[in-house]
Coordinates of C-alpha atoms in Angstrom, one line a residue:
Chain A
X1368 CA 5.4 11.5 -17.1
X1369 CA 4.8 9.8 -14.6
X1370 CA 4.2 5.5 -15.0
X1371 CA 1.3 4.1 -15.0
X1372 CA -0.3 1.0 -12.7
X1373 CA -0.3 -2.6 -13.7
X1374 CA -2.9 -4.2 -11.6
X1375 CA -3.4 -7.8 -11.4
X1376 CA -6.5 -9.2 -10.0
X1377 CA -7.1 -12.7 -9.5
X1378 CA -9.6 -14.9 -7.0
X1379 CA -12.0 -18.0 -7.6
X1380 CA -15.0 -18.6 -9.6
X1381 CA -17.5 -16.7 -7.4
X1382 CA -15.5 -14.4 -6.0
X1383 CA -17.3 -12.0 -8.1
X1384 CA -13.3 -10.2 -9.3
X1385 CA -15.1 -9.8 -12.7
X1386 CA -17.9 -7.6 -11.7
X1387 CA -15.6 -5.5 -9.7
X1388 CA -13.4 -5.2 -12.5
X1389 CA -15.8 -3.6 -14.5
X1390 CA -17.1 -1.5 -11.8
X1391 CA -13.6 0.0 -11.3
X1392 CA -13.3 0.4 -14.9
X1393 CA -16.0 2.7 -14.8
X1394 CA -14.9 4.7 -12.0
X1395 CA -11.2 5.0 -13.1
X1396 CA -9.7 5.2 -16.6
X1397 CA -8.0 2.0 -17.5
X1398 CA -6.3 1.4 -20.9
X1399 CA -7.3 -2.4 -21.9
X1400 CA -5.1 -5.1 -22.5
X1401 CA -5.3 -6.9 -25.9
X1402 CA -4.3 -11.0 -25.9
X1403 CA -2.7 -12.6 -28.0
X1404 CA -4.1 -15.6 -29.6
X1405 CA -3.2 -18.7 -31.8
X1406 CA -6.7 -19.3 -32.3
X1407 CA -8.8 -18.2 -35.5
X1408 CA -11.0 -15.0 -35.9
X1409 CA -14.4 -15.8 -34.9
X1410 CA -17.4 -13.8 -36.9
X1411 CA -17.2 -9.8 -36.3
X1412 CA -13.8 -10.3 -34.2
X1413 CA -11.0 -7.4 -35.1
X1414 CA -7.0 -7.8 -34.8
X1415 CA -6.0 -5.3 -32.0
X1416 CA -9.1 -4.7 -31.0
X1417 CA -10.5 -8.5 -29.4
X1418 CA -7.1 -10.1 -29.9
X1419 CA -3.6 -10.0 -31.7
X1420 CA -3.9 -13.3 -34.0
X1421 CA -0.9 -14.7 -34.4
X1422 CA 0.3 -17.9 -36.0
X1423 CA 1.8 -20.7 -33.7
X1424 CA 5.4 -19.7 -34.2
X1425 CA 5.1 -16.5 -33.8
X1426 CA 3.1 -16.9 -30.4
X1427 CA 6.9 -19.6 -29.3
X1428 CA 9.3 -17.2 -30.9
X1429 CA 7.5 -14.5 -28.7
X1430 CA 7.6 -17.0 -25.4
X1431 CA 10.8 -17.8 -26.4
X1432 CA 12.0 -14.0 -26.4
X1433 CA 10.9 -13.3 -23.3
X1434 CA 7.7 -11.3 -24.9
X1435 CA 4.7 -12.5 -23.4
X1436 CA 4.2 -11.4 -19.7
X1437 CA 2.2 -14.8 -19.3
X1438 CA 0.6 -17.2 -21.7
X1439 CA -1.6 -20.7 -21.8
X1440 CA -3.1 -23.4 -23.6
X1441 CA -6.1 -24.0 -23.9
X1442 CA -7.8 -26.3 -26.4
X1443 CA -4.9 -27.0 -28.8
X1444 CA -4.4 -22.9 -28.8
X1445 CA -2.5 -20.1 -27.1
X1446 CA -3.8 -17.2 -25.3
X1447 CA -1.6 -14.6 -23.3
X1448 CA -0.9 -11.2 -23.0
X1449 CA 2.2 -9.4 -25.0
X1450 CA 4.4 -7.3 -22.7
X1451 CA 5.1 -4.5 -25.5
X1452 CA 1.5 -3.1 -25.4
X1453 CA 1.7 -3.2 -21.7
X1454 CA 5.1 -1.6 -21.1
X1455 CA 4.0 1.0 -23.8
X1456 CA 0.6 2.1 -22.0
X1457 CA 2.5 2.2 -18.5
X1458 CA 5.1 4.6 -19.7
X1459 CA 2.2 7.0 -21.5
X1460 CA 0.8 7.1 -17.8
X1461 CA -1.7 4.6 -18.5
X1462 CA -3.1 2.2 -15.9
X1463 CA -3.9 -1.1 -16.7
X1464 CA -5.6 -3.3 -15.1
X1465 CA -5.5 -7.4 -15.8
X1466 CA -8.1 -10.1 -14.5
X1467 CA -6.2 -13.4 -14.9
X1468 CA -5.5 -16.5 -13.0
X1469 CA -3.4 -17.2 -10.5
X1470 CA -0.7 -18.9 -12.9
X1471 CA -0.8 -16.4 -14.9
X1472 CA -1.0 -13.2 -12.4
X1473 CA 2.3 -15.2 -11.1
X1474 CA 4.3 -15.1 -14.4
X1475 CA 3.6 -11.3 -14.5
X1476 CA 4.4 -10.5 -11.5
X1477 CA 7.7 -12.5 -12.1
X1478 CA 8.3 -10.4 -15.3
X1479 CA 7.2 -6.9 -14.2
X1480 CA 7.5 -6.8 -10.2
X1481 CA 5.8 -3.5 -9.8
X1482 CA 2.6 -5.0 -10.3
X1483 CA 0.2 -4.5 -7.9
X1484 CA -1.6 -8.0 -6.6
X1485 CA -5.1 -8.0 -5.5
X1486 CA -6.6 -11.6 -4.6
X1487 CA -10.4 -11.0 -4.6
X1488 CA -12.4 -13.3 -2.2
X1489 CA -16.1 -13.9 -1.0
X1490 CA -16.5 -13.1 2.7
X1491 CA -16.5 -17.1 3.7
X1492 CA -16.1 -20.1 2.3
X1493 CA -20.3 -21.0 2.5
X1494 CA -20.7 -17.4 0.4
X1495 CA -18.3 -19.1 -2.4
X1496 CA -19.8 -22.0 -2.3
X1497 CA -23.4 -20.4 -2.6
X1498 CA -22.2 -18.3 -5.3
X1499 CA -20.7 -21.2 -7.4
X1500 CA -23.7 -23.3 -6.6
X1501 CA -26.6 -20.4 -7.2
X1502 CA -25.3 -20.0 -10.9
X1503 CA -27.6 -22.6 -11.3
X1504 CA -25.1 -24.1 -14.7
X1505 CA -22.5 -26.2 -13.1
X1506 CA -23.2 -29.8 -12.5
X1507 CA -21.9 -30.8 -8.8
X1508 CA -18.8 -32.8 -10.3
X1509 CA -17.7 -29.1 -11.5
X1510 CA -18.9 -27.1 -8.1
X1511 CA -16.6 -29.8 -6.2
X1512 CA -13.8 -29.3 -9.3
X1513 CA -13.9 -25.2 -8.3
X1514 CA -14.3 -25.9 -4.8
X1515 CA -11.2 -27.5 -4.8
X1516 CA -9.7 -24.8 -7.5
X1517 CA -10.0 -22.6 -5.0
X1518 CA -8.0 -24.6 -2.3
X1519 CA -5.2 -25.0 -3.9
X1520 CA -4.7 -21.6 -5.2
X1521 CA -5.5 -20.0 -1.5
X1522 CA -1.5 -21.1 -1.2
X1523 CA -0.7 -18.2 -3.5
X1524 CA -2.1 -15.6 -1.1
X1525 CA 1.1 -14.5 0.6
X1526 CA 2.3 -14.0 -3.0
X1527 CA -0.6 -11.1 -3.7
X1528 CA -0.1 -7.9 -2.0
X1529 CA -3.4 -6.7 -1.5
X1530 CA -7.0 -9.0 -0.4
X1531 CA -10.2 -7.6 -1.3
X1532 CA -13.3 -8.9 0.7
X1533 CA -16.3 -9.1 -2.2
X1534 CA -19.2 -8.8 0.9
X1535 CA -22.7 -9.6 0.3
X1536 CA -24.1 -6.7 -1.9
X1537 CA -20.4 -4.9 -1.7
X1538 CA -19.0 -4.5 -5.2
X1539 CA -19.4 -1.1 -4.7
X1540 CA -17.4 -1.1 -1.5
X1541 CA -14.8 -3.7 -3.3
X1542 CA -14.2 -1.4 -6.0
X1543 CA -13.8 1.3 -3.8
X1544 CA -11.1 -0.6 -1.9
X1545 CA -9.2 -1.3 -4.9
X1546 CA -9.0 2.2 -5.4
X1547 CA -8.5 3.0 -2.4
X1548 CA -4.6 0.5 -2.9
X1549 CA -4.1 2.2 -5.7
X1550 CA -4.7 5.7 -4.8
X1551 CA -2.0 4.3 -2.0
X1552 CA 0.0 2.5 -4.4
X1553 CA 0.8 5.7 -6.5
X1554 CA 2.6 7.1 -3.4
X1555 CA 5.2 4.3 -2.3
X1556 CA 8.4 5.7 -2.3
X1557 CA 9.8 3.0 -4.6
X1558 CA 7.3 4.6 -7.3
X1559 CA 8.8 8.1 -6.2
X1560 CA 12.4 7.5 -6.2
X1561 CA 13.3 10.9 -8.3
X1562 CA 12.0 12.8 -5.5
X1563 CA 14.8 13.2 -3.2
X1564 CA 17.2 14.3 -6.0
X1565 CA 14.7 16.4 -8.4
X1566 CA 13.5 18.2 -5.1
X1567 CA 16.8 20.1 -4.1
X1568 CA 17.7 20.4 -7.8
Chain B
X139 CA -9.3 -9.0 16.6
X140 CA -7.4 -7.7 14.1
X141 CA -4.4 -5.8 15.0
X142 CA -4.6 -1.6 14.5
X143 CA -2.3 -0.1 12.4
X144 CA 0.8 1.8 13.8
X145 CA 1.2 5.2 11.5
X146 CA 4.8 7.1 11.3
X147 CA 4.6 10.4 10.1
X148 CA 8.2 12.7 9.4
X149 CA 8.4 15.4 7.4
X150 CA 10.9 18.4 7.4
X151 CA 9.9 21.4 9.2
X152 CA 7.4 23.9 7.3
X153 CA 6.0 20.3 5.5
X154 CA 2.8 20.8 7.7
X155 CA 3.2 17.4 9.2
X156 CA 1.7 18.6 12.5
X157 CA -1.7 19.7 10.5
X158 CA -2.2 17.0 8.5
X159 CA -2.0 14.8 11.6
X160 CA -4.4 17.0 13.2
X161 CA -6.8 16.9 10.1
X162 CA -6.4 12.7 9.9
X163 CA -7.0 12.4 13.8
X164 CA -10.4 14.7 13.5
X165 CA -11.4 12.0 10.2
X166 CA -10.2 8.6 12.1
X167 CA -10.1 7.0 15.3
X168 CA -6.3 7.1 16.4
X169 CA -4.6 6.3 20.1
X170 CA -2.6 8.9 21.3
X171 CA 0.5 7.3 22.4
X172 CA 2.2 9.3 25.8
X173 CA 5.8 9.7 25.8
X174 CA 8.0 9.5 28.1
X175 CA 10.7 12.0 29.8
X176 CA 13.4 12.3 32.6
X177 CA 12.2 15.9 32.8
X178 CA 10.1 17.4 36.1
X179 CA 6.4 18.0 35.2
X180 CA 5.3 20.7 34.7
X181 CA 2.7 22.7 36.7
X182 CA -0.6 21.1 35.3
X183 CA 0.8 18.2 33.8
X184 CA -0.5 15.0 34.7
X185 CA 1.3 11.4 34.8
X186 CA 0.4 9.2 31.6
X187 CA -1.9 12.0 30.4
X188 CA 0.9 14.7 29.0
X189 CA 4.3 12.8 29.7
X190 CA 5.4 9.7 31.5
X191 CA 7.4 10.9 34.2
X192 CA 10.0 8.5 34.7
X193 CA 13.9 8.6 36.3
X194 CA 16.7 8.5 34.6
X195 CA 17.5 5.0 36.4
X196 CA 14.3 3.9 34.9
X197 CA 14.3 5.5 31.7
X198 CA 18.2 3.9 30.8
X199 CA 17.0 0.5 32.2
X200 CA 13.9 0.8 29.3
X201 CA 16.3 1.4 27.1
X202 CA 18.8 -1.5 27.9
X203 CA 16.1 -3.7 27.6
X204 CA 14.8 -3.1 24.5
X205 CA 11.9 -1.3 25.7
X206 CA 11.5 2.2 24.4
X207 CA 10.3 2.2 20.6
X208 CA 12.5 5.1 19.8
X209 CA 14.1 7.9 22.2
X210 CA 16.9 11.0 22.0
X211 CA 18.3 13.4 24.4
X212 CA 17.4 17.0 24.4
X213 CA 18.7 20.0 26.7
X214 CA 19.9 16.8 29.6
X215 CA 16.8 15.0 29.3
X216 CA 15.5 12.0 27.8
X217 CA 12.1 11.5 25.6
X218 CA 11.4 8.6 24.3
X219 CA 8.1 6.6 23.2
X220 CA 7.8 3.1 25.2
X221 CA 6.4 0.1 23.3
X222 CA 4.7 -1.6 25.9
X223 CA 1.6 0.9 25.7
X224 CA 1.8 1.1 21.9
X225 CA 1.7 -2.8 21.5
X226 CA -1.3 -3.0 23.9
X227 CA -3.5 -0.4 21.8
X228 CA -2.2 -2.1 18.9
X229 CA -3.7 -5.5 20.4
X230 CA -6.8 -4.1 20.9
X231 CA -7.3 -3.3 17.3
X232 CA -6.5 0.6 17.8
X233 CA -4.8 2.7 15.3
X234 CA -1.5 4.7 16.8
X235 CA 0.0 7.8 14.9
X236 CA 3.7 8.8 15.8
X237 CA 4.5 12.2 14.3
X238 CA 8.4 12.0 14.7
X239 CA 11.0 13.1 13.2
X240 CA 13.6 10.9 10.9
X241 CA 15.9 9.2 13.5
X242 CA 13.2 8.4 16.2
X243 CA 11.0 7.0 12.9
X244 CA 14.2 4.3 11.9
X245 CA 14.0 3.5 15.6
X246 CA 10.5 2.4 15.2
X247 CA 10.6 1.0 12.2
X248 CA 13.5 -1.5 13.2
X249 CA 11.8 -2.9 16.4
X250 CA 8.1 -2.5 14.7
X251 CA 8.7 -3.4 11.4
X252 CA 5.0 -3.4 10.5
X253 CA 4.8 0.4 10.9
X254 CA 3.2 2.0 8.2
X255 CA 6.0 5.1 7.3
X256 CA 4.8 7.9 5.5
X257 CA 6.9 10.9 4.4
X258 CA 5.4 14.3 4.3
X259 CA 6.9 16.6 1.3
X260 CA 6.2 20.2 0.3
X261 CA 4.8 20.3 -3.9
X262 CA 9.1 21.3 -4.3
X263 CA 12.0 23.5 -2.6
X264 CA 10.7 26.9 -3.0
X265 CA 7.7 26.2 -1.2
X266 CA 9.4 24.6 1.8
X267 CA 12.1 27.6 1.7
X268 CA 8.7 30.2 1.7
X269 CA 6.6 28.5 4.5
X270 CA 9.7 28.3 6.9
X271 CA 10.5 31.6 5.9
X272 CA 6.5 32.4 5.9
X273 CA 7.0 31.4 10.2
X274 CA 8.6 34.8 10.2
X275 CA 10.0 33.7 13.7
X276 CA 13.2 32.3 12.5
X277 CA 17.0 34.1 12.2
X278 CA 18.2 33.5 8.4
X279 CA 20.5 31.2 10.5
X280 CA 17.7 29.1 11.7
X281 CA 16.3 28.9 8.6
X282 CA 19.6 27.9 6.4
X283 CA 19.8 25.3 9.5
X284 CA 16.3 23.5 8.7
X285 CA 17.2 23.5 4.7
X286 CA 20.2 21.7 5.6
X287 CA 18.8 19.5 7.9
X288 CA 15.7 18.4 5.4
X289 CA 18.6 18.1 2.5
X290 CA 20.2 14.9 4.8
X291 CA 17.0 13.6 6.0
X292 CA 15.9 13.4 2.7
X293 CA 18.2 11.2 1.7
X294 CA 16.6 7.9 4.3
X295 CA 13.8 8.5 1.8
X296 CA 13.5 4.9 0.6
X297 CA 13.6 3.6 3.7
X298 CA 9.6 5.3 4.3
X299 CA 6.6 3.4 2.6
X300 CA 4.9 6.1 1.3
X301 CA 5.4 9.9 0.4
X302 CA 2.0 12.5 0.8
X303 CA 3.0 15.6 -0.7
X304 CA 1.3 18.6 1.0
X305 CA 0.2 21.3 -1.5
X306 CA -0.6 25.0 -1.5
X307 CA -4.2 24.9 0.7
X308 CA -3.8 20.6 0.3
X309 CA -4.7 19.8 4.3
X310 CA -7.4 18.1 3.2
X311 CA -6.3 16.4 -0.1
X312 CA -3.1 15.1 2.4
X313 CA -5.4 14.1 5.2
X314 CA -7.1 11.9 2.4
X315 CA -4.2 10.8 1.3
X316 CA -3.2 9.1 4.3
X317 CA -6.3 8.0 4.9
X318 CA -6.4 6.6 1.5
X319 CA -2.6 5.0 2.4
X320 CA -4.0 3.1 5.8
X321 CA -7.2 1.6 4.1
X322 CA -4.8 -0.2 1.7
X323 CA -2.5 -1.2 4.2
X324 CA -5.4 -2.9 6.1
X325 CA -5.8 -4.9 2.9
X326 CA -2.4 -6.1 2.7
X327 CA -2.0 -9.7 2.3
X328 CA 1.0 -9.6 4.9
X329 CA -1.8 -8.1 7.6
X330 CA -4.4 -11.1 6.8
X331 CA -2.3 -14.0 6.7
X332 CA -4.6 -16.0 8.7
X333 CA -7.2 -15.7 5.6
X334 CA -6.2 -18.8 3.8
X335 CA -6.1 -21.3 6.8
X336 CA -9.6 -19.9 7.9
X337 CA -11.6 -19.6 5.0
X338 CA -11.5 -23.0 4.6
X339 CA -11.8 -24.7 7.8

């Protein structure tokens, strides 16, 4: 059986990576990944299915162990995704695909360094900008805050392996292009490496 | 202008490398790159169109100074590709394939580390044994030759990118293939590094 992918793909508010995301999931089967969470059930929300819950210790006994391929705070609670379930679904032949932060995308890759990196952006900096601005929500104190967001984690770049350019009516094109890297990906020779002995076996 | 791609392509023989070049050159724009040689032309074979024609003086200066990308000896003669024609194509954005075999590909690779290698495999042994058997041209001698010669090349494996395995009636799946392996490799991080400095300036 051959492994499955674990793709990570990050980029800024308004780079549009979460619409791609779900375009690629419906072009190519992807097994989800559950979080874990410290945080209560909300109304209709089912353990395994929208999250693991998970009391506070066990969330730090699992950090502490090594278990949780990345992980935050966020209001008082955690959130993060248990490696388990992951390496489990990648052994079955299962490709999983992750749409996290760049903190985050960083701590897997640390963890699991097969991980293929996309960093999704908006053709130019006046596109992001527009995008940001023409959700018509954010007040211009959090455009400037994203805007800036997106500055600093630009300095990650050289730490993804792969850029996707999210053009002006393109998510079809982007989503194509991240199959495209993995369609490549599943050939490296580091993802091969029984070939040379199983083939003159 | 961003920089074309330079493409490595080795494969034993009966691998159906040379036809899955030929299939990727009819579906992409490539640069032929012209080699060169310290043999005589032949009749109807024109300088920088078929061959180089260059003197030995000249062709062992190249080499001292770093200056052909890969070359070998064969029957008293030198061939060799020179890098100065390659790196200007490359410059102008074009694409370059190099179908060579093993040695001349290491060659490349260590003076052009960008180059994208890609190994081209049979599906397994029996079908490499029945296609250079299949040639019905070659002594058994011959033949236990290339099987002993595609046993020790296989084993500079890891040092190619990517592996395309060519399958029963597959020209076109392994033209794809490598076409799908350069549209990633355009996406690479590595090949946009000027991304972060520009998008926001």
């Amino acid at each position: 059986m051959k492994k499955g992918l674990l793709v990570i793909i990050s980029g800024p508010a308004g780079s549009g990576k979460g619409t791609i995301v779900k375009r690629v999931r419906e072009l190519a089967p992807f097994d989800f990944s559950v979080s874990a969470t410290t945080r209560k059930p909300r109304q209709g929300e089912e353990e395994g299915v929208h999250y693991y819950f998970v009391t506070k210790e066990d969330f730090e006994k699992k950090i502490a162990e090594g278990e949780m391929l990345e992980y935050a705070q966020y209001v008082g609670n955690y959130y993060g995704t248990p490696k388990k379930p992951v390496e489990k679904a990648l052994a079955e032949g299962k490709n999983i695909i992750l749409d996290i932060e760049v903190k985050g995308a960083l701590q897997v890759k640390e963890k699991m360094p097969e991980a293929v990196m996309i960093y999704v952006l908006p053709p130019d900096y006046e596109t992001l900008l527009a995008r940001i601005r023409g959700r018509g929500t954010e007040t211009e104190d959090v455009i400037q805050k994203r805007m800036t967001e997106a500055r600093t984690e630009i300095k990650t770049f050289p730490k993804y392996d792969y850029v996707v350019i999210n053009r002006e009516n393109g998510i079809d094109e982007a989503a194509n292009d991240v199959l495209a890297i993995l369609h490549a990906e599943t050939m490296r020779t580091s993802r091969n490496a029984e070939i040379p002995e199983t083939f003159f076996s």
